[in-house]
Amino acid sequence: QKEVEQNSGPLSVPEGAIASLNCTYSDRGSQSFFWYRQYSGKSPELIMSIYSNGDKEDGRFTAQLNKASQYVSLLIRDSQPSDSATYLCAVTRNDYKLSFGAGTTVTVRA
Amino acid sequence: DTEVTQTPKHLVMGMTNKKSLKCEQHMGHRAMYWYKQKAKKPPELMFVYSYEKLSINESVPSRFSPECPNSSLLNLHLHALQPEDSALYLCASSRSGGAYEQFFGPGTRLTVL
């Protein structure tokens, strides 16, 4: 079993729709959770961090964390073509080591 | 300012060459990282420096040699690389402590011939 698993893509959504990305992790000692966006040929860009159970909203992005279910998700509302990218879920025990999922590629159709 | 800079952007080297990758941050972060990323894969951690001391080496071959001259700079010295070492090399930094967000630089695209 992989440490961090993301829903397999690619995920294709129409412009203006909600894109829903899921991530599960196996290490119950994980403390901090991050979502990175990576455009093709570019480096990962941090878009959300979440540390406690519940929802965290930042603009069109909402991260949700449920430690009991070992689940973290990212919702992208009002999806735009510029949201087309690979989204990486990353978790850590707060020991400097990030465990990344394989990534989910999102394509927003105009 | 959440900027990490890396030079060069692209590097092509032969298997007998010696080259260095450079990384710089001016955010006052005290942890700096080297990652390697192959196409369509997530980043893989190579090294972590905390307060200018090497704290994590993920069993990286000795042909990769990290150096942290000061709290703002991080180098990766390359020697006798193999073609399979061709990848995107990413530098990242974070505030001290393992819980903090890591911010990535733009990366160096390395090709080993």
XYZ file of C-alpha atoms in Angstrom:
223
model
C 0.000 0.000 0.000
C 1.353 3.400 -0.966
C 1.786 5.947 1.812
C -0.214 8.612 0.012
C -2.782 7.798 -2.635
C -4.631 10.214 -4.865
C -7.609 9.619 -7.094
C -6.369 8.549 -10.468
C -6.730 11.031 -13.254
C -6.896 12.637 -15.496
C -9.850 14.636 -14.211
C -11.653 16.655 -16.835
C -14.128 19.322 -15.725
C -15.977 22.047 -17.639
C -15.101 25.660 -16.972
C -17.041 27.003 -14.013
C -17.563 23.571 -12.429
C -16.141 22.210 -9.176
C -13.088 19.967 -9.360
C -12.831 17.531 -6.470
C -9.474 15.950 -5.626
C -9.049 13.245 -3.020
C -6.082 11.970 -1.073
C -5.745 9.219 1.519
C -2.696 8.511 3.638
C -1.609 5.481 5.624
C 0.582 6.981 8.376
C -1.588 7.907 11.366
C 1.333 9.932 12.696
C 0.947 12.463 9.872
C 0.495 15.956 11.242
C 0.594 18.449 8.374
C -1.017 18.294 4.967
C -0.351 20.262 1.814
C -1.611 20.658 -1.715
C 0.790 21.692 -4.445
C -0.069 22.668 -8.006
C 2.432 21.829 -10.729
C 2.135 23.099 -14.274
C 3.807 21.021 -16.969
C 7.549 21.675 -16.982
C 7.393 23.871 -13.873
C 8.091 23.352 -10.187
C 5.452 22.601 -7.526
C 3.680 25.631 -6.105
C 2.114 25.468 -2.634
C -1.565 26.363 -2.798
C -3.002 25.075 0.486
C -1.851 23.829 3.852
C -4.070 22.324 6.528
C -3.189 21.091 9.988
C -6.437 20.402 11.861
C -9.679 18.623 11.087
C -12.262 20.563 9.162
C -12.353 22.883 6.220
C -9.987 25.646 5.202
C -10.927 28.049 2.450
C -8.650 30.292 0.413
C -10.290 32.002 -2.525
C -11.643 29.359 -4.895
C -9.820 26.568 -3.054
C -11.130 24.594 -0.077
C -9.094 21.947 1.689
C -10.809 19.417 3.932
C -9.076 17.203 6.473
C -10.419 14.201 8.365
C -7.663 12.608 10.416
C -9.895 9.801 11.704
C -10.558 8.701 8.131
C -6.996 9.614 7.053
C -8.416 11.657 4.247
C -7.667 15.071 2.816
C -9.347 16.678 -0.149
C -9.150 19.782 -2.293
C -12.090 21.451 -3.966
C -11.564 23.953 -6.743
C -14.673 26.053 -7.270
C -15.475 27.923 -10.481
C -12.700 26.056 -12.281
C -10.760 28.075 -14.840
C -8.561 26.903 -17.737
C -5.603 28.242 -15.722
C -6.357 25.573 -13.096
C -5.314 22.875 -15.591
C -2.299 21.305 -13.885
C -1.183 18.329 -11.814
C -2.138 18.578 -8.138
C 0.112 16.880 -5.612
C -1.030 15.915 -2.123
C 1.785 15.881 0.440
C 1.762 14.810 4.087
C 4.375 14.886 6.812
C 5.008 13.707 10.355
C 6.643 17.102 10.875
C 10.058 15.506 10.383
C 11.042 17.506 7.271
C 10.035 14.593 5.027
C 7.100 15.156 2.711
C 5.373 12.056 1.359
C 3.811 12.886 -1.967
C 0.980 11.217 -3.794
C 1.421 10.407 -7.472
C -0.607 13.488 -8.415
C -3.908 14.059 -10.163
C -3.921 15.832 -13.503
C -6.823 18.231 -13.935
C -7.963 19.562 -17.289
C -10.515 22.362 -17.355
C -12.447 22.432 -20.642
C -13.424 25.863 -21.935
C 8.331 37.172 -0.437
C 8.256 33.420 -0.956
C 10.961 33.162 -3.565
C 13.600 30.516 -3.914
C 15.971 30.983 -6.836
C 17.997 28.325 -8.624
C 20.767 28.469 -11.188
C 21.274 27.371 -13.853
C 17.831 26.751 -15.333
C 19.186 24.117 -17.685
C 22.381 22.077 -17.555
C 23.790 19.541 -19.976
C 26.822 17.610 -18.819
C 28.862 14.612 -19.795
C 29.435 11.691 -17.464
C 32.977 12.843 -16.679
C 32.119 16.445 -15.945
C 31.915 18.200 -12.596
C 29.211 20.817 -12.193
C 27.283 22.517 -9.402
C 23.689 23.553 -8.908
C 22.972 26.607 -6.783
C 19.994 27.620 -4.701
C 19.325 30.807 -2.755
C 16.547 32.045 -0.496
C 16.169 35.289 1.439
C 13.128 34.420 3.524
C 15.099 33.711 6.682
C 14.280 30.029 6.389
C 16.584 27.712 8.293
C 15.752 24.450 6.517
C 16.717 23.811 2.907
C 16.118 20.777 0.737
C 17.195 19.106 -2.481
C 14.676 17.033 -4.412
C 14.898 15.100 -7.664
C 11.877 14.806 -9.918
C 11.555 12.517 -12.921
C 8.879 13.042 -15.553
C 5.335 12.286 -14.387
C 6.546 11.367 -10.889
C 6.358 13.294 -7.613
C 9.496 14.889 -6.158
C 11.853 12.587 -4.257
C 13.723 13.950 -1.276
C 17.517 13.788 -1.510
C 18.949 15.951 1.293
C 17.799 18.212 4.112
C 19.872 20.890 5.798
C 18.654 22.325 9.081
C 20.538 25.293 10.520
C 23.266 24.696 7.916
C 23.864 21.138 9.093
C 23.037 18.079 7.004
C 20.229 16.368 8.860
C 18.838 13.967 6.268
C 20.550 12.086 3.440
C 18.116 9.744 1.733
C 20.829 7.254 0.769
C 21.826 9.358 -2.214
C 24.848 8.129 -4.241
C 28.097 9.905 -3.452
C 28.274 11.367 -6.948
C 25.842 13.951 -5.509
C 27.471 16.102 -2.848
C 25.474 18.804 -1.041
C 26.912 21.878 0.610
C 25.339 24.641 2.675
C 27.802 27.579 2.840
C 25.413 29.744 4.862
C 21.775 29.988 5.858
C 20.729 31.447 2.485
C 22.673 29.264 0.093
C 22.571 25.627 -0.872
C 24.724 23.912 -3.477
C 24.605 20.486 -5.052
C 27.921 19.332 -6.525
C 27.677 16.787 -9.309
C 30.438 14.435 -10.430
C 30.526 11.349 -12.640
C 26.781 11.297 -13.149
C 24.908 8.673 -15.134
C 22.311 9.262 -17.851
C 19.612 8.022 -15.445
C 20.404 11.012 -13.227
C 18.805 13.268 -15.828
C 15.856 14.935 -14.081
C 14.490 18.187 -12.695
C 16.409 19.102 -9.537
C 14.388 21.155 -7.122
C 15.514 23.194 -4.168
C 13.047 24.058 -1.414
C 13.149 25.931 1.857
C 11.018 26.182 4.979
C 11.052 27.802 8.353
C 12.878 25.793 10.980
C 11.120 22.648 12.074
C 9.613 19.873 10.053
C 6.009 21.072 10.161
C 6.375 24.162 8.076
C 5.408 24.681 4.489
C 8.111 23.987 1.944
C 8.499 26.445 -0.916
C 10.102 25.218 -4.097
C 12.415 27.005 -6.476
C 11.940 26.821 -10.256
C 14.315 23.901 -10.599
C 17.305 23.015 -12.754
C 16.629 20.732 -15.713
C 19.661 18.432 -15.865
C 20.552 16.276 -18.843
C 23.448 13.829 -18.558
C 24.845 12.616 -21.866
